[in-house]
Coordinates of C-alpha atoms in Angstrom, one line a residue:
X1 CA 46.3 79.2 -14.2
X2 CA 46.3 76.4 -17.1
X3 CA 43.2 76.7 -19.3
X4 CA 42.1 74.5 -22.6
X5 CA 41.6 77.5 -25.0
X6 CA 39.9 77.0 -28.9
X7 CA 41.6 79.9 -31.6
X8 CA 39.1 78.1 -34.0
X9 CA 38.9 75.4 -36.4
X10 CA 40.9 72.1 -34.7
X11 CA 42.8 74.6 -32.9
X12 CA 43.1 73.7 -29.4
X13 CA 45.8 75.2 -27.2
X14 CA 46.8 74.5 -23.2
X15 CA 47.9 78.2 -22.0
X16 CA 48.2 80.2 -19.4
X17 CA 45.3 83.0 -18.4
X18 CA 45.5 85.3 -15.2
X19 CA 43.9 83.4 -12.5
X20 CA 40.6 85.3 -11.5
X21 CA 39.5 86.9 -8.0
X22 CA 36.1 87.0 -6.1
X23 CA 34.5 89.8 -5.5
X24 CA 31.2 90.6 -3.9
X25 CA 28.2 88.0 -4.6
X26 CA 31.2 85.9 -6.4
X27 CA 32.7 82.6 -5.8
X28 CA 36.0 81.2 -6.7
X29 CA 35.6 77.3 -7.8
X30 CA 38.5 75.0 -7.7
X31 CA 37.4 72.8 -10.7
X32 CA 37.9 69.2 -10.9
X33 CA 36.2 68.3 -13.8
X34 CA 35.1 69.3 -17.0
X35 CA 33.0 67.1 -19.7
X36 CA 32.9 67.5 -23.1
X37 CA 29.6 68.3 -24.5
X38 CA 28.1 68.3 -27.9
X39 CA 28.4 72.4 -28.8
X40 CA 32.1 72.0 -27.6
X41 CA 32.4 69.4 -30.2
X42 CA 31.0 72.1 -32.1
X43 CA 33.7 74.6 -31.5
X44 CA 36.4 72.5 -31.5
X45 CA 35.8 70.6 -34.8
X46 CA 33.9 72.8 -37.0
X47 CA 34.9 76.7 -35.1
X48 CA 31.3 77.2 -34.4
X49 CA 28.2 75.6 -33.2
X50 CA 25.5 77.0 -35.3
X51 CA 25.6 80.4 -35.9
X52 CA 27.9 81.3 -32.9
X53 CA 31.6 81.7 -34.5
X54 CA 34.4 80.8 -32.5
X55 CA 35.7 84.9 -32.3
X56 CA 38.2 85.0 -29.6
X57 CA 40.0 82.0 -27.4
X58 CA 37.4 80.3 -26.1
X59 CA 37.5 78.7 -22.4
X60 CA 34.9 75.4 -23.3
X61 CA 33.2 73.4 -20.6
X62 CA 29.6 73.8 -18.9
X63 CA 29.5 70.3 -17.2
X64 CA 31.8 70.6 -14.0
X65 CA 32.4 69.9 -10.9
X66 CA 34.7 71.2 -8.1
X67 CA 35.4 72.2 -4.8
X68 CA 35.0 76.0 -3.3
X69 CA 38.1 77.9 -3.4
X70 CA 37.7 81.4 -2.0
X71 CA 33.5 82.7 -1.0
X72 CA 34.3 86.2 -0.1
X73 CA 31.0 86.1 2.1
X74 CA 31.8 82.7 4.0
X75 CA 28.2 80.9 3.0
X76 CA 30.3 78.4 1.6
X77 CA 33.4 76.5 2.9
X78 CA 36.5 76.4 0.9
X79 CA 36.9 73.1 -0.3
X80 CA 33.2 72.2 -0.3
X81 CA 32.5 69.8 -3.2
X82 CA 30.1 71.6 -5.7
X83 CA 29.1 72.0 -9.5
X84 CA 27.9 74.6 -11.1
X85 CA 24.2 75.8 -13.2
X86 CA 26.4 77.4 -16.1
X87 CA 23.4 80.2 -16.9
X88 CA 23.8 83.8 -16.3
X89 CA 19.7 84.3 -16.9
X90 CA 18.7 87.4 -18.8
X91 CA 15.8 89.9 -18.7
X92 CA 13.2 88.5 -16.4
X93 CA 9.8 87.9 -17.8
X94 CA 6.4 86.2 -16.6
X95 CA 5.5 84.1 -19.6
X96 CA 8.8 81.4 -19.1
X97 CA 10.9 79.8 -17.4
X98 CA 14.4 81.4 -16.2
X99 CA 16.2 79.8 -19.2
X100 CA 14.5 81.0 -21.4
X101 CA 14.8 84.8 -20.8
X102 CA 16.5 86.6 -23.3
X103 CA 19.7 88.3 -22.8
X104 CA 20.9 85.9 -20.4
X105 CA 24.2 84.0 -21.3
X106 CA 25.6 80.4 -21.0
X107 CA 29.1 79.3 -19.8
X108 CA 32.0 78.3 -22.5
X109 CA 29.4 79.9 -25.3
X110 CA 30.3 81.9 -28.3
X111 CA 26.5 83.5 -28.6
X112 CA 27.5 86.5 -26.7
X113 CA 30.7 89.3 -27.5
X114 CA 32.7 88.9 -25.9
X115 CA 32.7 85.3 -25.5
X116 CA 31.2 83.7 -22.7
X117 CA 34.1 81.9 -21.2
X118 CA 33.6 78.7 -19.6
X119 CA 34.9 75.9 -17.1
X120 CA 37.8 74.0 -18.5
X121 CA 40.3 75.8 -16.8
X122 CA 42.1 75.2 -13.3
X123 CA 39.5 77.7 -11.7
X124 CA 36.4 79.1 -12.4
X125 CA 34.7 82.5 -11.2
X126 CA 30.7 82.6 -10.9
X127 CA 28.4 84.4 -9.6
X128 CA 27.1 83.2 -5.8
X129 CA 23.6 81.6 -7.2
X130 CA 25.2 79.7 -10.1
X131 CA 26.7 77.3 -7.2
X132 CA 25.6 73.9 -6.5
X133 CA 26.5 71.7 -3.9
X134 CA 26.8 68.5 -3.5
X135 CA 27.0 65.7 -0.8
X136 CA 30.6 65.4 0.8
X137 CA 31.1 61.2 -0.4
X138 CA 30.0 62.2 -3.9
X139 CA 32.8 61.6 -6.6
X140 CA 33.6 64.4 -8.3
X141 CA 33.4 62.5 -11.6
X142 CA 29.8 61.8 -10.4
X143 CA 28.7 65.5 -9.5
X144 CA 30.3 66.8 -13.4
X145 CA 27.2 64.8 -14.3
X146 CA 24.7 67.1 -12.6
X147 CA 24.0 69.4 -15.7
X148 CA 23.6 66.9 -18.5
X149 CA 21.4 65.0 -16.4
X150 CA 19.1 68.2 -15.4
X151 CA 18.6 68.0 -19.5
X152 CA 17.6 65.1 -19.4
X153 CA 15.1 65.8 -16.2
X154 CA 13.9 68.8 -17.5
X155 CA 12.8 67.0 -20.7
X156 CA 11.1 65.0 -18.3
X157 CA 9.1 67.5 -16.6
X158 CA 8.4 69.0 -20.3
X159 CA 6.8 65.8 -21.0
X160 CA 4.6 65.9 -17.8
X161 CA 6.3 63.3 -16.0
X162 CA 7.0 59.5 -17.0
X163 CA 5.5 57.7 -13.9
X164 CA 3.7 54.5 -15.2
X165 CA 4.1 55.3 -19.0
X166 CA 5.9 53.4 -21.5
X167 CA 8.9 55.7 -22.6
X168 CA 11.0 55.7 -25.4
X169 CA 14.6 57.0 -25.5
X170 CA 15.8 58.2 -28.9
X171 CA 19.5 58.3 -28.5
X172 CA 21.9 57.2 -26.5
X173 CA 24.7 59.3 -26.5
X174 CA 25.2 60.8 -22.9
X175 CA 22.3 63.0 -22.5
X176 CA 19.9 60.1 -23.8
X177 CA 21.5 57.6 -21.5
X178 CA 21.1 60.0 -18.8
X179 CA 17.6 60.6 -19.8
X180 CA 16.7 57.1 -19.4
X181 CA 18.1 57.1 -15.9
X182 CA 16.0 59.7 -15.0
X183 CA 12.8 58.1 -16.6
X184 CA 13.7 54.8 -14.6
X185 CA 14.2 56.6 -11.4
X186 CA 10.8 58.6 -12.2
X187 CA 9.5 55.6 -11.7
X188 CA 8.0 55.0 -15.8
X189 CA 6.7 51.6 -16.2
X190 CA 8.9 50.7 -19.1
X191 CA 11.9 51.9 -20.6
X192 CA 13.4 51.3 -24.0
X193 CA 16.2 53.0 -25.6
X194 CA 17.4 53.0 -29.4
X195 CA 19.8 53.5 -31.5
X196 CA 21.8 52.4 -34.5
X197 CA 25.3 51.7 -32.5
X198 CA 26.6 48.7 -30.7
X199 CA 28.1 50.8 -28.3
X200 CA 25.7 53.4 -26.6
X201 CA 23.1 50.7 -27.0
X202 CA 25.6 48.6 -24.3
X203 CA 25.8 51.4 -22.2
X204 CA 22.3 51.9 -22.1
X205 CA 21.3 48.2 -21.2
X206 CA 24.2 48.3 -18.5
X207 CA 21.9 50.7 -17.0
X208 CA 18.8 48.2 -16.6
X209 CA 16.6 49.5 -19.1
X210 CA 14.1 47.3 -19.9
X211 CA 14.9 46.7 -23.4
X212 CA 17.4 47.9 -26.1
X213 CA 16.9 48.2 -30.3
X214 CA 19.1 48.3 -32.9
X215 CA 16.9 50.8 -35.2
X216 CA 18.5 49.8 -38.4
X217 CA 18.4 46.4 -38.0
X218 CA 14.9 46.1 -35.7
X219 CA 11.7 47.8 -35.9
X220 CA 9.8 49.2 -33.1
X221 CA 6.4 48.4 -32.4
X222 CA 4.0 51.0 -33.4
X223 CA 1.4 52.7 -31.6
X224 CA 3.0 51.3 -28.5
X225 CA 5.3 54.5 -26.5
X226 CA 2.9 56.8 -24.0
X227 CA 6.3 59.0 -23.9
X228 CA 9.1 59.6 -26.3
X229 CA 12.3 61.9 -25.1
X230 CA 14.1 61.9 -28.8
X231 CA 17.8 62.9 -28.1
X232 CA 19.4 62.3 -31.2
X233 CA 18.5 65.3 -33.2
X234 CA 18.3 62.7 -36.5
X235 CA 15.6 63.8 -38.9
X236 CA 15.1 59.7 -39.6
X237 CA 15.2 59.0 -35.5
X238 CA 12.4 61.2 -35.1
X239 CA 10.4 60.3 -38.1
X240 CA 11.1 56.4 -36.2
X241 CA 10.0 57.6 -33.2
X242 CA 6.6 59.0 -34.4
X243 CA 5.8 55.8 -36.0
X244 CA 6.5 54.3 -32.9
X245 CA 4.4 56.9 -30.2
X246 CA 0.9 55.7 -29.2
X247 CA -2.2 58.0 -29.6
X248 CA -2.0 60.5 -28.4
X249 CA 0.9 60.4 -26.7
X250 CA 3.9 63.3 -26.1
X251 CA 7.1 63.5 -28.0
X252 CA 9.5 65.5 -26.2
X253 CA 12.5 66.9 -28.7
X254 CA 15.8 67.3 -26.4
X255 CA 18.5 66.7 -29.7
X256 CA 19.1 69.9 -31.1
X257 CA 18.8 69.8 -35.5
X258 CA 20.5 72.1 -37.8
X259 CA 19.3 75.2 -38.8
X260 CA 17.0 75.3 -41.6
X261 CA 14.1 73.4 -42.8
X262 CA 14.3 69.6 -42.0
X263 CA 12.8 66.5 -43.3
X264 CA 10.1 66.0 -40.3
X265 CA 6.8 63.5 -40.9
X266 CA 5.0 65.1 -39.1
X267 CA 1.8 63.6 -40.8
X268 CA 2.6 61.0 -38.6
X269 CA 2.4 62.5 -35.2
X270 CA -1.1 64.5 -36.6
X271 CA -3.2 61.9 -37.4
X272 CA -2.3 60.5 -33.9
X273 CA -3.2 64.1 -32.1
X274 CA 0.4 64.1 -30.6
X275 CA 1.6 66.7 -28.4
X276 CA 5.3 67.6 -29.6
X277 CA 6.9 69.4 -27.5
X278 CA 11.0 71.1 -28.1
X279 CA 12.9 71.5 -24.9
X280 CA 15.6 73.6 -24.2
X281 CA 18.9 73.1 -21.6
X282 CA 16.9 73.3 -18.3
X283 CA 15.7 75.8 -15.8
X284 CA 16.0 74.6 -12.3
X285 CA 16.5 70.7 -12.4
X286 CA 20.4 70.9 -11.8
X287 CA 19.0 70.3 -7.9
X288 CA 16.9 67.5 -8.9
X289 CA 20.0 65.8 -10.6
X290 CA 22.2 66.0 -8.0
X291 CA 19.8 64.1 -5.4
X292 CA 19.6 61.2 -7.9
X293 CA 23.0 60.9 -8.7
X294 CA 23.7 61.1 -4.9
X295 CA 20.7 58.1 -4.7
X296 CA 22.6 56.1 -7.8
X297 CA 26.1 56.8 -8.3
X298 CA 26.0 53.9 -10.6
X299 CA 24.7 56.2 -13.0
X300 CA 27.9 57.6 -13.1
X301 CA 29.7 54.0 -13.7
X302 CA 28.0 53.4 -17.1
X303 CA 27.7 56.8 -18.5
X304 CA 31.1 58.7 -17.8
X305 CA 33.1 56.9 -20.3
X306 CA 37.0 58.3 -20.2
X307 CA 38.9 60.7 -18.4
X308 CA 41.5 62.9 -19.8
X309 CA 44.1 64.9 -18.2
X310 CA 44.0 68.8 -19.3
X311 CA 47.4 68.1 -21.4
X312 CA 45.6 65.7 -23.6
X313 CA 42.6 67.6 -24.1
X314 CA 42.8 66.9 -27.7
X315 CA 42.8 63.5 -27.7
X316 CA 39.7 64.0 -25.3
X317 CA 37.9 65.8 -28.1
X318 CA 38.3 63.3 -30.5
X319 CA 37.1 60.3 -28.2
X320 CA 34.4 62.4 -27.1
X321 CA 33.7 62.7 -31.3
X322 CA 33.6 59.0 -31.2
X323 CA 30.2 57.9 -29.9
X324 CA 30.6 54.1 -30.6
X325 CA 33.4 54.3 -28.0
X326 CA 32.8 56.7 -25.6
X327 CA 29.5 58.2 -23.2
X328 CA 30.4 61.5 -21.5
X329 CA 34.3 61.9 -21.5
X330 CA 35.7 63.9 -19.3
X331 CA 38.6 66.3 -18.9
X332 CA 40.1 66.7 -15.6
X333 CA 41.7 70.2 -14.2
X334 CA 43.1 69.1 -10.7

C-alpha cells in the first residue's frame, strides 16, 4: 500500500509498506482522509515535536476518516463510513480520565519506540474500540474533522460547559475555529474569536460568531469573558486573554507552549481568582463531535481549507504551515 513516510528533517517520502491484516479484536480501515495537524508540522519541518525525535519512518496522521475494509468479527460492515479515536490508552487508573493514563500511546507519534505509526497511508489497522462511526450521508472530508473537534469539546467540558457565558476563543487556527463551533452549538451566549491574521479571523466570522478582533490592532474589553478556550499557545495571547477574562472566570489552555519556562502574567488571572485550567487531546468526546458535525456539516465548509492528493503531500505540509491561507488541510488516501 502507498504511505506518506517522514526519515526526518523536510524529508518526506511516498513509498510503499506491506499492507496490514486483521486479526482478532482488529479492524482493517480503508482511509479516505488524513488532516494535517500541528505535531505533524512538527515532524515534518523541524524532525520532532518536542522531545519526541523523528527515529524511524514515521506514518503521520491522527485526523481520519474512512470506510471499513475487513472486521474479522462482522460487528462492522465493510465499507461502513467511520473515523477513528487515534489512542491506544495505557495503564488504567481511578484518579483520570482514559487519556491521561500513562503508558498508553497516540497514532502517527514519535513518543513511543518503536514509533507509533499513524493514518496517512492507503489503510489503517486498529484495534476494534478505536473505531467510530459515522452517519452513511456524511462526507468523508466532514467525519476527518471528528478528532480535532473532540479537542475542542473536551476543552469545553474542562471548562464546565459554555451555555449562557460569554466565551472567548484565542486562536483561530483549526482547533480554535472548531472550538468556537462547539461553544456556539453549546449554546454560549456570545462568542468572540481573536487573532492577529486576516485570514483565520475570516474563517472564523464565516462561521457566525458573534464578533471577530484583530488583537494587534484592537483591544478587547477587559473584565468582560465568563469563559476563555486559548488555542494559540502564544505566551502574549494568553497574557491578552487574562486581561480580557471577567472575575472570576475560567481560562481553559488547549494550545500547547514549548518546553521550558514561559513568560505567563499570571498576576493577572490571581487578582481576579481565576480558575486556569490546561487541557489535554480528549478522552471520550470524538462521539460528541461526530453528532454535531452530522447536525452542521457547514462546519466542515469553513474550517477544512485544502485538499491534497497523497502524491503532493508535501506541498500539503507547507499550506498546512501557512495559517493566513489555510484552516485544516487535508490529505486524501483514496
Amino acid at each position: 500500500m502507498k504511505a506518506v513516510r517522514i526519515h526526518g528533517k523536510d524529508d518526506l517520502r511516498i513509498e510503499e509498506v506491506p499492507t496490514p491484516q486483521a486479526g482478532d479484536g482488529q479492524v482493517l480501515i480503508r482511509v479516505s482522509h488524513a488532516g494535517i495537524c500541528g505535531s505533524d508540522l512538527h515532524y515534518y519541518f523541524q524532525g520532532a515535536n518536542g522531545a519526541f525525535v523523528v527515529r524511524e519512518p514515521l506514518i503521520p496522521g491522527h485526523e481520519l476518516s474512512g470506510v471499513v475494509a475487513h472486521d474479522p468479527s462482522g460487528t462492522y460492515a465493510e465499507g461502513q463510513k467511520v473515523t477513528v479515536h487515534p489512542a491506544r490508552f495505557g495503564t488504567p487508573s481511578q484518579k483520570y480520565g482514559r487519556h491521561l493514563w500513562p503508558n498508553g500511546s497516540y497514532l502517527g507519534s514519535a513518543s513511543t519506540w518503536p514509533h507509533t505509526q499513524g493514518g496517512m497511508s492507503e489503510y489503517l489497522l486498529v484495534e476494534d474500540f478505536m473505531v467510530v462511526p459515522v452517519p452513511d450521508d456524511m462526507e468523508l472530508t466532514t467525519a476527518a474533522l471528528a478528532e480535532p473537534f473532540a479537542v475542542g469539546l473536551h476543552a469545553i467540558n474542562v471548562g464546565g460547559g459554555v451555555e449562557g457565558r460569554k466565551v472567548l476563543v484565542s486562536g483561530a487556527g483549526p482547533i480554535g475555529l472548531l472550538a468556537a463551533a462547539g461553544a456556539k452549538a453549546k449554546g454560549a451566549a456570545e462568542v468572540w474569536v481573536c487573532d492577529v491574521l486576516d485570514g483565520p479571523l475570516a474563517r472564523a466570522k464565516a462561521l457566525g460568531v458573534d464578533r471577530v478582533v484583530r488583537t494587534d490592532v484592537e483591544h478587547l474589553p477587559d473584565f468582560y469573558f465568563d469563559t476563555v478556550l486559548e488555542c494559540s499557545g502564544v505566551p502574549a495571547a494568553i497574557n491578552t486573554a487574562f486581561e480580557a477574562i471577567e472575575r472570576g472566570g475560567i481560562a481553559v489552555q488547549v494550545g500547547m507552549l514549548p518546553a521550558g519556562p514561559q513568560p505567563i502574567a499570571l498576576a493577572t488571572i490571581i487578582s481576579k481568582e481565576v480558575q486556569l485550567r490546561p487541557t489535554f487531546r480528549f478522552d471520550d468526546e470524538i462521539t460528541d463531535a461526530v453528532a454535531l458535525l452530522a447536525a452542521h456539516p457547514e462546519i466542515a465548509d469553513v474550517v477544512v481549507t485544502h485538499t491534497f492528493p497523497a502524491d503532493d503531500a508535501a506541498a500539503a505540509f507547507a499550506i498546512a504551515k501557512n495559517s493566513q491561507e489555510s484552516g485544516k488541510v487535508l490529505v486524501a488516501l483514496s
